[in-house]
mmCIF file with all atom_site columns, C-alpha atoms in Angstrom:
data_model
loop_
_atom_site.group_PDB
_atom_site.id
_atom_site.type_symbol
_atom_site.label_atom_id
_atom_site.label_alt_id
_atom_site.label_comp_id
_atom_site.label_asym_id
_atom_site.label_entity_id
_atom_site.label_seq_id
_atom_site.pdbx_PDB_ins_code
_atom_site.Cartn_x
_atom_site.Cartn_y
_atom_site.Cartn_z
_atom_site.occupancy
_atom_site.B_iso_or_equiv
_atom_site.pdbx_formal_charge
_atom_site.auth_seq_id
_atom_site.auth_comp_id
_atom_site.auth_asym_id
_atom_site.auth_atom_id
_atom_site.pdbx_PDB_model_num
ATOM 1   C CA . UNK A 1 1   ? -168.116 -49.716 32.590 1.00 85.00 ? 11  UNK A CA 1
ATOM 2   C CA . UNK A 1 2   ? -170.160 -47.247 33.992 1.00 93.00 ? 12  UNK A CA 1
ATOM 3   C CA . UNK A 1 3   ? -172.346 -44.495 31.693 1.00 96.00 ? 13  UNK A CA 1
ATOM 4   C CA . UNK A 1 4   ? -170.062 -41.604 32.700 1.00 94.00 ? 14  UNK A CA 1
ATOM 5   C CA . UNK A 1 5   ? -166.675 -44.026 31.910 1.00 93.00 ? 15  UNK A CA 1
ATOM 6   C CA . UNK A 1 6   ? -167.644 -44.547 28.545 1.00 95.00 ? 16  UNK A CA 1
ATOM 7   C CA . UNK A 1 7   ? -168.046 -40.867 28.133 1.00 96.00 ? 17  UNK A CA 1
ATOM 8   C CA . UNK A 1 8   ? -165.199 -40.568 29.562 1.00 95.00 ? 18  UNK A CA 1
ATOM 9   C CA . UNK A 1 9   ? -162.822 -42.944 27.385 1.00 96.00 ? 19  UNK A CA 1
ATOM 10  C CA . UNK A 1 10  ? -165.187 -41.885 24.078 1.00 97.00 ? 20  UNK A CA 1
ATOM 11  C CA . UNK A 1 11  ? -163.349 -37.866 24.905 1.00 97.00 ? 21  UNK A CA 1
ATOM 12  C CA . UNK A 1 12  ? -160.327 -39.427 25.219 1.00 97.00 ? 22  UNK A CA 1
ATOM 13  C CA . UNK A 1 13  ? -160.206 -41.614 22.506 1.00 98.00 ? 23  UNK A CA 1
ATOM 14  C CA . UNK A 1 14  ? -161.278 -38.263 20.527 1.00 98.00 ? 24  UNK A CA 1
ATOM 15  C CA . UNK A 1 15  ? -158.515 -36.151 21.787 1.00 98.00 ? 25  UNK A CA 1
ATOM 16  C CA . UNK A 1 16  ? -155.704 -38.971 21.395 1.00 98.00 ? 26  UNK A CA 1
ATOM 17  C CA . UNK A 1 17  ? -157.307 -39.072 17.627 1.00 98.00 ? 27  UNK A CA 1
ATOM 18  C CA . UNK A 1 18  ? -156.764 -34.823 16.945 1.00 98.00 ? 28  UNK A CA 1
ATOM 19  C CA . UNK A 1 19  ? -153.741 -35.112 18.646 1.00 98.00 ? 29  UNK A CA 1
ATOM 20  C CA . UNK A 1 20  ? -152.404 -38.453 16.274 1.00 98.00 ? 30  UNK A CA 1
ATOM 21  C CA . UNK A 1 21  ? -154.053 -36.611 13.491 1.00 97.00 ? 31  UNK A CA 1
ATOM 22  C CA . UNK A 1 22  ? -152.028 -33.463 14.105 1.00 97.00 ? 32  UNK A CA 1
ATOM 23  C CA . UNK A 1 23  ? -148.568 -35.215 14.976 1.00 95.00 ? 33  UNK A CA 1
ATOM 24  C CA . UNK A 1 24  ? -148.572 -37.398 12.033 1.00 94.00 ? 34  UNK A CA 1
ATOM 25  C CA . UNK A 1 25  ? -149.911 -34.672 9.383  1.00 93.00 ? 35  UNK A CA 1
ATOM 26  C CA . UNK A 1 26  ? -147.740 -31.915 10.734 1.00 92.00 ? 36  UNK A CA 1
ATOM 27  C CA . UNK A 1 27  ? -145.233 -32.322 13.262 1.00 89.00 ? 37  UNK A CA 1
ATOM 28  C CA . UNK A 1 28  ? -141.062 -33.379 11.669 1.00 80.00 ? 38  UNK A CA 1
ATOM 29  C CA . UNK A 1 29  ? -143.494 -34.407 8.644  1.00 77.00 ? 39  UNK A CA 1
ATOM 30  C CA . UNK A 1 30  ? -140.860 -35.527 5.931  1.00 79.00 ? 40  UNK A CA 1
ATOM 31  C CA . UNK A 1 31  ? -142.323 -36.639 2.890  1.00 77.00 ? 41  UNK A CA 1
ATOM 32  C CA . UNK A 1 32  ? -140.652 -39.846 1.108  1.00 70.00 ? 42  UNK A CA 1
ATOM 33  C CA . UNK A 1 33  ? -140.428 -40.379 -2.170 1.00 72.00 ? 43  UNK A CA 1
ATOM 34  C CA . UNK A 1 34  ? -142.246 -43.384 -2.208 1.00 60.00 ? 44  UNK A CA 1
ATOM 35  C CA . UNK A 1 35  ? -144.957 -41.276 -1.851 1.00 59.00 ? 45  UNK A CA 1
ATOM 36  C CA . UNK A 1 36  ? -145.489 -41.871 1.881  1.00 64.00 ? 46  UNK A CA 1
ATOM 37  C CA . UNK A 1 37  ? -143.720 -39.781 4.565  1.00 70.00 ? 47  UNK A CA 1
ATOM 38  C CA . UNK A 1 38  ? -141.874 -40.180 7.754  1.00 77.00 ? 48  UNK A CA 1
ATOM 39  C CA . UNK A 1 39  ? -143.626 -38.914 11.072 1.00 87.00 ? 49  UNK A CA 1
ATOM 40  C CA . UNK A 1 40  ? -143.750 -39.215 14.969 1.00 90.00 ? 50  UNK A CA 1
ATOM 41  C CA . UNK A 1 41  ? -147.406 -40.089 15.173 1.00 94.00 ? 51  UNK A CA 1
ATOM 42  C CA . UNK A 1 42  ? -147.028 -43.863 15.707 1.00 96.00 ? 52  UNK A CA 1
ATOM 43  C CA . UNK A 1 43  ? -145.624 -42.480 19.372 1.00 97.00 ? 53  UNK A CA 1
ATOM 44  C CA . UNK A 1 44  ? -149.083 -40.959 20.753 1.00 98.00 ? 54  UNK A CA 1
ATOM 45  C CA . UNK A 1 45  ? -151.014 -44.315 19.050 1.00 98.00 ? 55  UNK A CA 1
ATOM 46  C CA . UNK A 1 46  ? -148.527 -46.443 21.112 1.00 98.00 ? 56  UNK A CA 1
ATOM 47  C CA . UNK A 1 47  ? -149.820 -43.920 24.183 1.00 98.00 ? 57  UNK A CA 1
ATOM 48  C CA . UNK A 1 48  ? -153.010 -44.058 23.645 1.00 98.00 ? 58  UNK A CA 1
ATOM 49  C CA . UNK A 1 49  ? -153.042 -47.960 23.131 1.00 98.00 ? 59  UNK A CA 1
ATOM 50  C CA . UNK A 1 50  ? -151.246 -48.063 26.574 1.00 97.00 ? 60  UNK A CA 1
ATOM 51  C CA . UNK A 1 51  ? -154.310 -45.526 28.583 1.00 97.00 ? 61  UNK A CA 1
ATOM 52  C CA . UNK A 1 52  ? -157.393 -46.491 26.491 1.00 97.00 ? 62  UNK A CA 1
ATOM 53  C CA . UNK A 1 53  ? -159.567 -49.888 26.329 1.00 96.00 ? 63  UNK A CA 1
ATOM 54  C CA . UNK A 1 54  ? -158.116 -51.251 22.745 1.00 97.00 ? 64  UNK A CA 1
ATOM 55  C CA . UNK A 1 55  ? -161.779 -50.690 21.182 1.00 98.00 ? 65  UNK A CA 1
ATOM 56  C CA . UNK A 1 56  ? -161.332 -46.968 22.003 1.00 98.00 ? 66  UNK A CA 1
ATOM 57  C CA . UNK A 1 57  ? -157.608 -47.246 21.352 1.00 98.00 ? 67  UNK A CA 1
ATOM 58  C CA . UNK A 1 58  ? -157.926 -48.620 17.632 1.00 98.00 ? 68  UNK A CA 1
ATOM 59  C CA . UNK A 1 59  ? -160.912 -46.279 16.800 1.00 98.00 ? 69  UNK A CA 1
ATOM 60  C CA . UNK A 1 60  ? -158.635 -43.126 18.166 1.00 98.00 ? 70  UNK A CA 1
ATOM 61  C CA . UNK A 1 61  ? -155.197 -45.012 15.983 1.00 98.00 ? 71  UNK A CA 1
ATOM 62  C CA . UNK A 1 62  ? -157.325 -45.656 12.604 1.00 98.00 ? 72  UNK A CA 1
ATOM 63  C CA . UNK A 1 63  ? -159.254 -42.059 13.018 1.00 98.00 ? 73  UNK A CA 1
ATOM 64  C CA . UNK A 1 64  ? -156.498 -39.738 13.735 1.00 98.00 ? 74  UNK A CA 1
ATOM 65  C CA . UNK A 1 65  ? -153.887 -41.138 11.344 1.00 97.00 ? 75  UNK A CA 1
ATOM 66  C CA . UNK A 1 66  ? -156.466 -41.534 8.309  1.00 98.00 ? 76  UNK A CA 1
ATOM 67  C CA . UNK A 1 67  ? -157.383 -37.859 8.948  1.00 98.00 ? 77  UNK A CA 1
ATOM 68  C CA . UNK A 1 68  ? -153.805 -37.230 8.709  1.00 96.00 ? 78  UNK A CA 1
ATOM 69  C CA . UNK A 1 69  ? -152.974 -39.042 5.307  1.00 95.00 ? 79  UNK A CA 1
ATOM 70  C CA . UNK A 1 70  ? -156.819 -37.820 4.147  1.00 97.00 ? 80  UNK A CA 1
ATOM 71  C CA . UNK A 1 71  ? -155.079 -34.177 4.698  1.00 95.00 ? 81  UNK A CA 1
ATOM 72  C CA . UNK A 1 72  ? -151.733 -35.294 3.411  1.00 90.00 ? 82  UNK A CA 1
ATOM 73  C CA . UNK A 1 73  ? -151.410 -37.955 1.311  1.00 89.00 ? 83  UNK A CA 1
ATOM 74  C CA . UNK A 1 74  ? -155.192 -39.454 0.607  1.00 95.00 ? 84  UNK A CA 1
ATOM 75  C CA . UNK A 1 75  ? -153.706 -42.540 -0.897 1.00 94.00 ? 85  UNK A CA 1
ATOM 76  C CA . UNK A 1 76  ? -152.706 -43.863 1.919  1.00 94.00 ? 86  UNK A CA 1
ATOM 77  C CA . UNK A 1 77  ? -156.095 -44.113 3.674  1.00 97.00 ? 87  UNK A CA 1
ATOM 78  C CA . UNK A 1 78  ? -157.287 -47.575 3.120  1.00 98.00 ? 88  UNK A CA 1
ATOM 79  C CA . UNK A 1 79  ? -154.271 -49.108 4.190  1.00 98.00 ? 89  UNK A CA 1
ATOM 80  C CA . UNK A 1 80  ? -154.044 -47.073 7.036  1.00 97.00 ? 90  UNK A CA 1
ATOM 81  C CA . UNK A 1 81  ? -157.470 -47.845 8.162  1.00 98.00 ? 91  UNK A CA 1
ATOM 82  C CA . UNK A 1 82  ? -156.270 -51.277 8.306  1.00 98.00 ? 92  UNK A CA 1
ATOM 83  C CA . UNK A 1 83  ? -152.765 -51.266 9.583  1.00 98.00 ? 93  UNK A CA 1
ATOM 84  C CA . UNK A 1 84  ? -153.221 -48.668 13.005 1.00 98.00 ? 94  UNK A CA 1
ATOM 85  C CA . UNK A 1 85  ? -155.595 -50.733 14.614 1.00 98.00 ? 95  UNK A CA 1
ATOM 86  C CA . UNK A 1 86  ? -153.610 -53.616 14.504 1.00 98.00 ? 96  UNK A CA 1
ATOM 87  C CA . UNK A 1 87  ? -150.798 -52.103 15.806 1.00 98.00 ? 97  UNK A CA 1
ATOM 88  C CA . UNK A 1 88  ? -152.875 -51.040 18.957 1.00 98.00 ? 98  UNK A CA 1
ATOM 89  C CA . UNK A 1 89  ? -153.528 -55.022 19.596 1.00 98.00 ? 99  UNK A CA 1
ATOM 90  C CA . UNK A 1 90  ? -149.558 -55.213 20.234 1.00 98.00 ? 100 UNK A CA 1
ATOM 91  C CA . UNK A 1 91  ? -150.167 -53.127 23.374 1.00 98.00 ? 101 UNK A CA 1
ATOM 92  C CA . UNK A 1 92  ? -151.951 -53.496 26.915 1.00 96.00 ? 102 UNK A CA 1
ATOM 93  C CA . UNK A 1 93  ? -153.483 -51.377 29.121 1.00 93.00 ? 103 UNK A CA 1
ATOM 94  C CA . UNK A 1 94  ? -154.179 -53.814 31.614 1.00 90.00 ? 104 UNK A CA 1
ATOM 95  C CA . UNK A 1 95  ? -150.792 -53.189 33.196 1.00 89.00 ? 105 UNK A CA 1
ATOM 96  C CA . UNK A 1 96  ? -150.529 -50.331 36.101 1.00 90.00 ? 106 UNK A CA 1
ATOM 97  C CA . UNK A 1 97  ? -147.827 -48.749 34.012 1.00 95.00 ? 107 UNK A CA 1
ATOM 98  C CA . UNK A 1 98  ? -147.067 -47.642 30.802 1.00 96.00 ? 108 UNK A CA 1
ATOM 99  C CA . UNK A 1 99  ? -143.829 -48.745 30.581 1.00 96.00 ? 109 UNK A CA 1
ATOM 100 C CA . UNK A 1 100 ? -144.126 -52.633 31.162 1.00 96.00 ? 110 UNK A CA 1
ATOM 101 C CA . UNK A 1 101 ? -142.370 -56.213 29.790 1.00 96.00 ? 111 UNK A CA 1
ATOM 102 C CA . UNK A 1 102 ? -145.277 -56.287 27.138 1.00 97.00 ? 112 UNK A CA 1
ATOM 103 C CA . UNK A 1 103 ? -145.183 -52.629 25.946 1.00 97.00 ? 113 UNK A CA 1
ATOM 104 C CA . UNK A 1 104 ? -141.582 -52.699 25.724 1.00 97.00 ? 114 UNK A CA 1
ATOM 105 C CA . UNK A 1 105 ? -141.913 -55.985 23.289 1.00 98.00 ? 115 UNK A CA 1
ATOM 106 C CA . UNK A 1 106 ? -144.545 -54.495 21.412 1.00 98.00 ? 116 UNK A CA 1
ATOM 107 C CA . UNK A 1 107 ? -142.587 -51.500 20.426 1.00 97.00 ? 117 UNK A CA 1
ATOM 108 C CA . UNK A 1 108 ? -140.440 -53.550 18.646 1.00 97.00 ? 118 UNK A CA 1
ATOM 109 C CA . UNK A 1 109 ? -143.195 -55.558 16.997 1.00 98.00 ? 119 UNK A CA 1
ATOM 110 C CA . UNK A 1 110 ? -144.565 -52.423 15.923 1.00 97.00 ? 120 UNK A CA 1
ATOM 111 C CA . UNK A 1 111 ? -141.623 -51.222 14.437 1.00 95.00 ? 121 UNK A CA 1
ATOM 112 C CA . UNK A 1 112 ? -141.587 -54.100 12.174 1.00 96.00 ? 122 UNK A CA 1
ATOM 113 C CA . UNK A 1 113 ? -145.306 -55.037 11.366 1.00 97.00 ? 123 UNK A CA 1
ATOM 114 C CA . UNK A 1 114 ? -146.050 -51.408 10.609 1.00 96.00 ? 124 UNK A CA 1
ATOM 115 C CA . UNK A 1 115 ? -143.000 -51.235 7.941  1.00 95.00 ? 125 UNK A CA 1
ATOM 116 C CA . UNK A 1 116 ? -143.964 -54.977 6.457  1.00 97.00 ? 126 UNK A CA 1
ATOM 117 C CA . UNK A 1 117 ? -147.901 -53.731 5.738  1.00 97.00 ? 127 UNK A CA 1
ATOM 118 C CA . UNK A 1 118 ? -147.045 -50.551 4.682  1.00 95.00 ? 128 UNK A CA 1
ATOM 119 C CA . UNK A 1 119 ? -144.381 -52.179 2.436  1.00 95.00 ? 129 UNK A CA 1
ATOM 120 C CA . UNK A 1 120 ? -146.875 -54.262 0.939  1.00 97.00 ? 130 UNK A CA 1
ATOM 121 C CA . UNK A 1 121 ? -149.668 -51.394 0.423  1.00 96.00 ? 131 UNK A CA 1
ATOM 122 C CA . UNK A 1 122 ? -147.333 -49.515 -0.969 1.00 93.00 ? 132 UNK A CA 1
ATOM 123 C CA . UNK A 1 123 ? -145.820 -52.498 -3.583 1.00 96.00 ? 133 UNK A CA 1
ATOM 124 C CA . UNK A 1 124 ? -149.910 -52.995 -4.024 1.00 96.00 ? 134 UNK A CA 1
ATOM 125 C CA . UNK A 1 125 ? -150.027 -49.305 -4.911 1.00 94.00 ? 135 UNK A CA 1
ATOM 126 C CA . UNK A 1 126 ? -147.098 -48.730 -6.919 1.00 93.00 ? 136 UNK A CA 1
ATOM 127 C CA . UNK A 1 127 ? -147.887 -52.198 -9.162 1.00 95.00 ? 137 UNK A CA 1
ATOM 128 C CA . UNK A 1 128 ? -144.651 -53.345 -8.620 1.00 95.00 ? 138 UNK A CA 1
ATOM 129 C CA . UNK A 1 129 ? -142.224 -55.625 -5.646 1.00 96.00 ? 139 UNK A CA 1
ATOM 130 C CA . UNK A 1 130 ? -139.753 -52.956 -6.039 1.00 94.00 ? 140 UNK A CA 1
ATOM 131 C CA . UNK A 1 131 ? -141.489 -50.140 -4.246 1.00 90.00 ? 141 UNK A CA 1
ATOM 132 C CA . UNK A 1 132 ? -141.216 -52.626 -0.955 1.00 95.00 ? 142 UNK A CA 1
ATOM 133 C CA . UNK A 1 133 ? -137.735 -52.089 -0.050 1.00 93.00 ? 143 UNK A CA 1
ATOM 134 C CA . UNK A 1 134 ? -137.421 -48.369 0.119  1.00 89.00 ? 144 UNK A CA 1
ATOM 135 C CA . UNK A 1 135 ? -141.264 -48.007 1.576  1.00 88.00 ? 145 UNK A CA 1
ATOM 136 C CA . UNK A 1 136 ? -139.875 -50.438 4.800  1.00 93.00 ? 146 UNK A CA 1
ATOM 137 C CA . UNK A 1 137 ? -136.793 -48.822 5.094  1.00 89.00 ? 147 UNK A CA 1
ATOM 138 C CA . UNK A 1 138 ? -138.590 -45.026 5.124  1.00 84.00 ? 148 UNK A CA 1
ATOM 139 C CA . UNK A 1 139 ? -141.573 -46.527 7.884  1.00 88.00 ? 149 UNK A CA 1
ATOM 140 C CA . UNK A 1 140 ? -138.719 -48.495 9.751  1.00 90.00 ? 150 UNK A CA 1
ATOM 141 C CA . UNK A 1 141 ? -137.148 -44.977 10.451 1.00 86.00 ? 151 UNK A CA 1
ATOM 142 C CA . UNK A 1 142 ? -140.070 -43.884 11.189 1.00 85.00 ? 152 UNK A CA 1
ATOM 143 C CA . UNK A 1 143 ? -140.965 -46.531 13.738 1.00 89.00 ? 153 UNK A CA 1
ATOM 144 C CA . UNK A 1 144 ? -137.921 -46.309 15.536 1.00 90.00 ? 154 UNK A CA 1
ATOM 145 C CA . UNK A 1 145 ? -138.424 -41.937 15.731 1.00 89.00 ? 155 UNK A CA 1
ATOM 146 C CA . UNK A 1 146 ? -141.657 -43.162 17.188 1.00 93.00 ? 156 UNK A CA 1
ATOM 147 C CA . UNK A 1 147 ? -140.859 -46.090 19.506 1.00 95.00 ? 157 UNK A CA 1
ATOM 148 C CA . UNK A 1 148 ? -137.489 -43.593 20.846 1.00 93.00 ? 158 UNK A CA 1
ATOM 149 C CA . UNK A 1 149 ? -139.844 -40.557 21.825 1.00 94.00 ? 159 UNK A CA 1
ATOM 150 C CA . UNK A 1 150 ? -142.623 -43.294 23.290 1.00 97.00 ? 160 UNK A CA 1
ATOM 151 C CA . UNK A 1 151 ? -139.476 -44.768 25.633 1.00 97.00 ? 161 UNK A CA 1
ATOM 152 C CA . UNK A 1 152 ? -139.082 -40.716 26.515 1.00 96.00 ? 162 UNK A CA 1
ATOM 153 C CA . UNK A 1 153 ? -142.830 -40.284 27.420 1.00 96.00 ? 163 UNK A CA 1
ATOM 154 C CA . UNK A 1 154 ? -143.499 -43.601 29.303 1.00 97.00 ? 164 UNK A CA 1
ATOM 155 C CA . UNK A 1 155 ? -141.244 -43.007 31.922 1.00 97.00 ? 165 UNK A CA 1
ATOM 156 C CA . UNK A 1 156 ? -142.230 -39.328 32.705 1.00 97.00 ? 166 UNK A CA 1
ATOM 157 C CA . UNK A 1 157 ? -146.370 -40.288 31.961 1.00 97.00 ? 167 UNK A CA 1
ATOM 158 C CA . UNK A 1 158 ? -145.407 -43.417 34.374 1.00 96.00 ? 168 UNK A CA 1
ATOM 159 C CA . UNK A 1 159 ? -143.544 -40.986 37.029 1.00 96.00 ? 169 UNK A CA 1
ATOM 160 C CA . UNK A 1 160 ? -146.584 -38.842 37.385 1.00 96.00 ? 170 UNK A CA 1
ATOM 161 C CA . UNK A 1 161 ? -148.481 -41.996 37.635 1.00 94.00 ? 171 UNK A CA 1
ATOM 162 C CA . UNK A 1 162 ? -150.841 -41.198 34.719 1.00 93.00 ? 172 UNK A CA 1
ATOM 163 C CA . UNK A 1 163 ? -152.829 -44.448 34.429 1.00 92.00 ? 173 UNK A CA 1
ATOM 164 C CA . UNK A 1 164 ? -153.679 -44.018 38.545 1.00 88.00 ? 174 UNK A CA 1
ATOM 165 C CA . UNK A 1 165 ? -154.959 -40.387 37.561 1.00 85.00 ? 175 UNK A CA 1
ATOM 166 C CA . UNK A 1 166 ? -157.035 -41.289 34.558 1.00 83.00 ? 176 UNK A CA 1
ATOM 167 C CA . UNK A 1 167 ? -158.310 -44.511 36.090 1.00 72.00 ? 177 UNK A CA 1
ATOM 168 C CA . UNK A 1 168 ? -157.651 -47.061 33.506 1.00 65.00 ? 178 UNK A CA 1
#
């Protein structure tokens, strides 16, 4: 990858990270009370994992979402540092469009490994097992608000042929 590419992807990655930063913090932001809170974020980190190289990708997922819970709920950082980035390995960007076989899978396994960790973090944050039930079920909405409006964007993104445009 050329000097100016890497400059390139590095303002990209930075954007996708403001705009998962504002999405999650502030946009149909409904709080749980587990203590965590239901959001449409998850949708542009799916994006970007799709358009960026996954270094860039992860960096953009783990910065812009632990801004978010920094700003909204600060407890949540750590695990979120951990959990974004490895929802971004799910995804490719090797494929000429957005919408592909693989992405399509991994919206799915996003919707459930996101809810499992988080599930866990929050049972490890509460003290107790019985915090992991209602902390899935509130994320599991969440991930399927998220993968719906990513199966909305693909197509259009794909349509307009994005990836061709961008030149990943």
């Amino acid at each position: 990858m050329s000097r100016k590419e890497k400059l390139f992807m590095l303002a990209a990655a930075a954007l996708f990270a403001a705009a998962i930063a504002v999405m999650t913090a502030y946009m149909l932001h409904i709080p749980l009370p587990s203590g965590g809170y239901i959001h449409l974020g998850d949708a542009l980190i799916y994006l970007a994992a799709c358009l960026l190289p996954t270094p860039y990708a992860a960096a953009a997922a783990a910065i812009g979402a632990g801004l978010a819970d920094l700003l909204t709920a600060p407890m949540w950082v750590l695990p979120t540092l951990m959990i974004k980035p490895l929802v971004v390995l799910l995804f490719t960007h090797r494929n000429g469009r957005i919408l592909c076989c693989r992405n399509c899978a991994a919206i799915i396994a996003a919707g459930l490994l996101s809810p499992a960790a988080y599930a866990l973090a929050g049972c490890v944050l509460a003290g107790t097992m019985a915090a992991f039930v209602p902390q899935f079920l509130g994320t599991l909405v969440q991930g399927i608000g998220s993968g719906a409006l990513f199966l909305v964007m693909a197509p259009a993104l794909d349509g307009v042929k994005l990836k061709e445009h961008i030149g990943t």
